[in-house]
Short mmCIF file of C-alpha atoms and ligand atoms in Angstrom, two decimals:
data_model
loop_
_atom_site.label_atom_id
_atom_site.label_comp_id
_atom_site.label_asym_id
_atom_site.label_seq_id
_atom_site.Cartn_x
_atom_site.Cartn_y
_atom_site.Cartn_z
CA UNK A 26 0.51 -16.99 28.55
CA UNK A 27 -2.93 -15.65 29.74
CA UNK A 28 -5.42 -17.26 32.07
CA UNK A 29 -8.72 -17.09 30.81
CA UNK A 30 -10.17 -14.39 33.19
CA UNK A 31 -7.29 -11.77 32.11
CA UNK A 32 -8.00 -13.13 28.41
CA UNK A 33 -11.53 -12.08 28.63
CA UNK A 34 -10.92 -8.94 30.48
CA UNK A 35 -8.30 -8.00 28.15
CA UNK A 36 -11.28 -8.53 25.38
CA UNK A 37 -13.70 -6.30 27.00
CA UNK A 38 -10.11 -3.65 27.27
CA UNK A 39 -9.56 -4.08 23.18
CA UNK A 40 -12.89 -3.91 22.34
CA UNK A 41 -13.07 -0.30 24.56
CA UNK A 42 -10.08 0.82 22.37
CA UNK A 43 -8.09 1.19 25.34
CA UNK A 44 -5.65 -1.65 24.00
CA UNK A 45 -5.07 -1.96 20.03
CA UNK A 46 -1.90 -4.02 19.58
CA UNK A 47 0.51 -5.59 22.60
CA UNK A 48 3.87 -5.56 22.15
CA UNK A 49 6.94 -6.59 24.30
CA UNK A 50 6.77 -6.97 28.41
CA UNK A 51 8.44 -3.60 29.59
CA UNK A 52 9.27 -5.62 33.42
CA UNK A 53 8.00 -8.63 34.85
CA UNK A 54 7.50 -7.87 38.10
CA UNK A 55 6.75 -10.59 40.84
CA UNK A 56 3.41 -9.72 40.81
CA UNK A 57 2.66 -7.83 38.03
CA UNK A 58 3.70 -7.35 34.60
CA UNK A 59 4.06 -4.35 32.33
CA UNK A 60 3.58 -4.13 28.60
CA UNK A 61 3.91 -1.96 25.95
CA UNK A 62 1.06 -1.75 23.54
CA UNK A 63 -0.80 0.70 21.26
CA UNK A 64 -4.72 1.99 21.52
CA UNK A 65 -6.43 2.53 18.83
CA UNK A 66 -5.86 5.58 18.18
CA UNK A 67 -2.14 4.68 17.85
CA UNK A 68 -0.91 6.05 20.79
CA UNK A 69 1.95 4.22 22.91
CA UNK A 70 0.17 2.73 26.42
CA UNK A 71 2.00 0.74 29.42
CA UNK A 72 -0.32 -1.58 30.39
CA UNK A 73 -0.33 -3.34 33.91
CA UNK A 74 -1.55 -6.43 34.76
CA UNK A 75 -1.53 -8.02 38.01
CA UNK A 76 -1.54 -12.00 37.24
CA UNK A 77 -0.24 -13.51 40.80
CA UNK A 78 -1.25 -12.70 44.28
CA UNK A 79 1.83 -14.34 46.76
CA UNK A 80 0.42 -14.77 50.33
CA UNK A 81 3.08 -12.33 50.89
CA UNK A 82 1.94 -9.90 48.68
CA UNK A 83 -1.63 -10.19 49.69
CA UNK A 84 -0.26 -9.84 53.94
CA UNK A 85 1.64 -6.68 52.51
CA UNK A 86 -1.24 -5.23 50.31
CA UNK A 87 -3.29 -5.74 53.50
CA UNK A 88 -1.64 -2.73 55.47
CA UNK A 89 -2.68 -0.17 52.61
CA UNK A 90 -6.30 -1.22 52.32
CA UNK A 91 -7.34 -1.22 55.77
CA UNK A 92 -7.96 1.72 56.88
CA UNK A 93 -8.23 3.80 53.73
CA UNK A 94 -12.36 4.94 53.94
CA UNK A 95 -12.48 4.72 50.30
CA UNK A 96 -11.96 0.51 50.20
CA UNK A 97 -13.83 -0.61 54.16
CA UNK A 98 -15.22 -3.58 54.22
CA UNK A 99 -12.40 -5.61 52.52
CA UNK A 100 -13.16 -8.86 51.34
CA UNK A 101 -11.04 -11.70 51.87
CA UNK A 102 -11.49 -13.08 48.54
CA UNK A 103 -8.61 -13.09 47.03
CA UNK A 104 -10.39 -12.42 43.31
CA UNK A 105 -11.47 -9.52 44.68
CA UNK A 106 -8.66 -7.47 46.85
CA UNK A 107 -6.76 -7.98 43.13
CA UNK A 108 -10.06 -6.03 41.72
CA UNK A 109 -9.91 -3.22 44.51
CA UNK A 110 -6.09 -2.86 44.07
CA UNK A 111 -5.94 -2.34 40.38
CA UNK A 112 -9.27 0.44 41.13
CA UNK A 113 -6.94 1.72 43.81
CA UNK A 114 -3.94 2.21 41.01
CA UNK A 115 -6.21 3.78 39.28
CA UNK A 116 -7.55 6.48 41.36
CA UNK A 117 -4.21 7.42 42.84
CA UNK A 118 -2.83 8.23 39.88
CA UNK A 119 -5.77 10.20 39.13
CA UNK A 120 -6.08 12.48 41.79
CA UNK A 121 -1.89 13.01 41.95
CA UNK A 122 -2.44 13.69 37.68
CA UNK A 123 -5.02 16.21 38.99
CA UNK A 124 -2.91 17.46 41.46
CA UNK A 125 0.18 18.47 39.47
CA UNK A 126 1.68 15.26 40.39
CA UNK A 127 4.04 14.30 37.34
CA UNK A 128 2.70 10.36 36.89
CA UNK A 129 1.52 8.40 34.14
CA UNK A 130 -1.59 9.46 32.82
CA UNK A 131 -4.16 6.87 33.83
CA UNK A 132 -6.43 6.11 30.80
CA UNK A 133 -8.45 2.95 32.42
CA UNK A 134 -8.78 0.16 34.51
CA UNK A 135 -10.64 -2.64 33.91
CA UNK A 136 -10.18 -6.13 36.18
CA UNK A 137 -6.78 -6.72 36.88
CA UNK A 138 -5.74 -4.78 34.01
CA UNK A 139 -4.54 -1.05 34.29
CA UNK A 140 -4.14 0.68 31.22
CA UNK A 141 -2.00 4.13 31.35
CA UNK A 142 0.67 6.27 29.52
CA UNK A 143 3.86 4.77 28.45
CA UNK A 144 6.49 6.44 29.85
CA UNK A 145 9.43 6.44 26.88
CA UNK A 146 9.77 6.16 23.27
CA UNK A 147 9.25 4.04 20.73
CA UNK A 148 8.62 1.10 23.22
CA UNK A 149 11.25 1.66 25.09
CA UNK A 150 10.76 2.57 28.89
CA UNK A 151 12.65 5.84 30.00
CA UNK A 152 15.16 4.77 33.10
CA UNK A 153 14.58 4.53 36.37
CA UNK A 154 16.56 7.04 38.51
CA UNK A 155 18.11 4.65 40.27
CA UNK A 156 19.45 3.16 36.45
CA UNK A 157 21.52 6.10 35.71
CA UNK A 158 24.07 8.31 36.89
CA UNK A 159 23.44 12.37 36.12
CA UNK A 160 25.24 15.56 36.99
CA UNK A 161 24.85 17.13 40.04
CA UNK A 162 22.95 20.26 38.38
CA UNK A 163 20.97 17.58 36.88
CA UNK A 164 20.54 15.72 40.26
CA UNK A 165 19.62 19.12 42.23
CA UNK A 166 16.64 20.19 39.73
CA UNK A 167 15.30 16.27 39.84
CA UNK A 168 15.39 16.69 43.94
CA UNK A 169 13.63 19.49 43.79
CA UNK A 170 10.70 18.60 41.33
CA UNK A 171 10.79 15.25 43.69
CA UNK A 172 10.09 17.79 46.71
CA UNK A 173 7.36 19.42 45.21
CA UNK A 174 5.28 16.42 44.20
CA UNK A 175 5.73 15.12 47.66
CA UNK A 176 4.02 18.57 48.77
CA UNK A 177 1.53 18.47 45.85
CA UNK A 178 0.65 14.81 46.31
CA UNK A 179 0.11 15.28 50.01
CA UNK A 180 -1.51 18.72 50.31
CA UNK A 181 -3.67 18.80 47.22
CA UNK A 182 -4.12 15.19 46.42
CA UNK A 183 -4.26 14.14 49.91
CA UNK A 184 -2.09 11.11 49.48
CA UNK A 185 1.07 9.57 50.87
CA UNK A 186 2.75 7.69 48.11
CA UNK A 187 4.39 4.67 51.01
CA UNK A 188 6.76 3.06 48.45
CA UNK A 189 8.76 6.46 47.21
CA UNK A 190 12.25 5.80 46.66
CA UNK A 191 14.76 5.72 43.83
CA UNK A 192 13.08 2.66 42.06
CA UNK A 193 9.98 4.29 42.09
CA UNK A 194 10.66 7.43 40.02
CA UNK A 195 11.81 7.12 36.31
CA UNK A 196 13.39 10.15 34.21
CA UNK A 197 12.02 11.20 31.42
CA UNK A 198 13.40 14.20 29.27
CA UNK A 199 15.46 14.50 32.31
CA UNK A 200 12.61 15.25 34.59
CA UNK A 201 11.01 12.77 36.96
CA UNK A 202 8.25 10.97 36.93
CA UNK A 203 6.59 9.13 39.63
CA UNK A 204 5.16 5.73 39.38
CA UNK A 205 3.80 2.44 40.84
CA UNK A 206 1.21 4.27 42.99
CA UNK A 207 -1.21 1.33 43.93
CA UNK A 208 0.03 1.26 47.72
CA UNK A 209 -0.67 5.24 48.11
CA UNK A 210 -2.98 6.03 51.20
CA UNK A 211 -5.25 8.99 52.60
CA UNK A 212 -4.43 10.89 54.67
CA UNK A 213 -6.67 9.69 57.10
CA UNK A 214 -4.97 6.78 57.22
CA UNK A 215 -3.47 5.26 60.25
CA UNK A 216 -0.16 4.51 59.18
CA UNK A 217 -0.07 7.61 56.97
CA UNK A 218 2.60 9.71 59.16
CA UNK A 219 4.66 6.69 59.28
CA UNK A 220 4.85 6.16 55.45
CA UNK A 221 5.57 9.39 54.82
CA UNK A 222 8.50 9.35 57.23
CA UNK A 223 9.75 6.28 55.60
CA UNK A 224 9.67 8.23 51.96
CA UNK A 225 11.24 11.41 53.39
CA UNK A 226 14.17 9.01 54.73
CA UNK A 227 14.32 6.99 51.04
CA UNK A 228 14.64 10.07 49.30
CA UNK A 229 17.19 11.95 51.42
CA UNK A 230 19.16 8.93 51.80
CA UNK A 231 19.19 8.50 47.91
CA UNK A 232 20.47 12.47 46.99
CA UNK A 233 22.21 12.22 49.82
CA UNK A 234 24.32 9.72 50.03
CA UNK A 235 23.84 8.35 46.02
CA UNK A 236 23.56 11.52 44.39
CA UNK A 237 25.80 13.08 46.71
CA UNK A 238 23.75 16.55 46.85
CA UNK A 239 22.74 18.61 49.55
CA UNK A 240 18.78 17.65 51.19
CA UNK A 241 17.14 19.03 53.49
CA UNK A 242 16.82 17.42 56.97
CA UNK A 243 14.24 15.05 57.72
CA UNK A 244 12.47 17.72 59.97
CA UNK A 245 12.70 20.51 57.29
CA UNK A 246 11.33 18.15 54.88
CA UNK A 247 8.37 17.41 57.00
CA UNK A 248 7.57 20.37 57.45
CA UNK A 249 8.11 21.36 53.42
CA UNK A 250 5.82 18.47 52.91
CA UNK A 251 3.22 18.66 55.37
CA UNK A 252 3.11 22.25 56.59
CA UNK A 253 3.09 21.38 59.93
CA UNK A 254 5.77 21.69 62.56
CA UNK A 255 7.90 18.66 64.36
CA UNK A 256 7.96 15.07 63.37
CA UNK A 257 5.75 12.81 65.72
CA UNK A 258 7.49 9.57 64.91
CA UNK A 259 10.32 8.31 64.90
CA UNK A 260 11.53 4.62 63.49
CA UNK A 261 14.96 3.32 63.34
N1 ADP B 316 3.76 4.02 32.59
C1 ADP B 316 4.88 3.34 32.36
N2 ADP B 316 5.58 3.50 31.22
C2 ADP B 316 6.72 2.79 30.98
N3 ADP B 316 7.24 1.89 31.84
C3 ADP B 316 6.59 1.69 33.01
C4 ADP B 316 5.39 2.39 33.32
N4 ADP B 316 4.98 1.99 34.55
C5 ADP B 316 5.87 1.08 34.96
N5 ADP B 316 6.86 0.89 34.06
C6 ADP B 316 8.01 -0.02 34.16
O1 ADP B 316 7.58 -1.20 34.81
C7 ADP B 316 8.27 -1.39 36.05
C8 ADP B 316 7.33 -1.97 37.09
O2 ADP B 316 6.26 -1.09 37.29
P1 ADP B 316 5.78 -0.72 38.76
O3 ADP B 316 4.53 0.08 38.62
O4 ADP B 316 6.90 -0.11 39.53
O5 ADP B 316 5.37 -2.13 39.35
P2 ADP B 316 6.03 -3.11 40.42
O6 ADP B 316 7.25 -2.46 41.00
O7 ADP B 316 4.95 -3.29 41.42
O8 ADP B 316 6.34 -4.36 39.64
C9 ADP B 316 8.83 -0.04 36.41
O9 ADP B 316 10.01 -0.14 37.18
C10 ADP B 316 9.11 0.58 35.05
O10 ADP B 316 10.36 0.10 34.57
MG1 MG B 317 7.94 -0.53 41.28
#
């Protein structure tokens, strides 16, 4: 089921305590899969781990590495860009957790092995938001919450998340949570403007249209998010 390489760095992950017990995969991504497991001190985990790298995938993954100051001098070994984006995972969701940002807590990472806070109960993931359908009270409050992380995450954490949309967020004890952080970027980051735009459009066009609530404009949400005035891109 395991190669030997995620075998042994699973090991090293067990023998840290990080990992007690594994139980049943949560999702089985295409590139990565998520499990449910328990640390040692019995607590419920989600544990990532990234087993295939598609030459898609690795084209894609490309885009959010380069240029991001804290990962220059990307390697082209395959072995590892897989070690850098799991590290990557990592610190995103640390410095959104530190920002406010409602994500899984990120316990470790180790390899290609991210170890973090399960998100439901008793082994059972909490849905996604695009997996259920909720009041429009309900639905208003969740849009809002969204808003504010997207402020939080880019004003104190200094991150655009670049893959924000409805299969992105789950809802837990009907508030949301935001996940699957790996492709996040600085600031600083050349394409940075042009991710955000492209969450700002996922999300409005999910309440919007899905949800059926009232957004804000793209502009107003810019400028919610950012602080600054006028969009400088546009992208149909
Ligand atoms: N911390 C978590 N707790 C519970 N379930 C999770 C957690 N993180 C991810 N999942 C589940 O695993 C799925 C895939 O995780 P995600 O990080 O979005 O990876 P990807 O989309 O790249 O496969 C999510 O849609 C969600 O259902
Ligand atoms: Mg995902």
């Amino acid at each position: 089921m395991f190669n030997t390489p995620t075998l042994l760095a699973l090991y090293h992950v067990m023998r840290k305590g990080f990992i007690d017990r594994m139980y049943g995969v949560v999702s089985a991504g295409k590139e990565a899969r998520v499990y449910w497991a328990k640390d040692r001190k019995g607590r419920d985990v989600a544990v990532k781990i990234y087993l295939t790298f598609t030459a898609e995938f690795r084209k894609s993954i490309k885009q959010y590495i380069i240029g991001d100051p804290r990962f220059e001098a990307v390697s082209s070994d395959l072995r590892k860009l897989i070690l850098k984006w799991v590290q990557k995972e990592y610190k995103n969701l640390k410095r959104m957790f530190n920002a406010g940002v409602r994500v899984p807590e990120p316990y470790y990472a180790y390899r290609n092995i991210l170890v973090m806070e399960f998100i439901g109960e008793n082994g059972v993931r909490a849905p996604l938001l695009k997996e259920i359908s909720l009041s429009k009270e309900e639905y208003e409050r969740i849009y809002r919450k969204v808003v504010e992380y997207m402020r939080l995450m880019y004003r104190v954490a200094g991150l655009v998340h670049a893959d924000l949309s409805e299969y992105n967020i789950m809802v837990y004890h009907g508030e949301p949570v935001i996940i699957d952080v790996s492709q996040a970027v600085t600031l600083d980051h050349p394409l940075a403007t042009h991710f955000l735009l492209r969450d700002i459009r996922n999300i409005i066009r999910f309440f919007r249209e899905k949800a059926g609530i009232e957004t804000h404009t793209i502009e107003e949400l810019y400028r919610i998010v950012t602080g600054e005035e006028g969009v400088l891109e546009w992208e149909e």
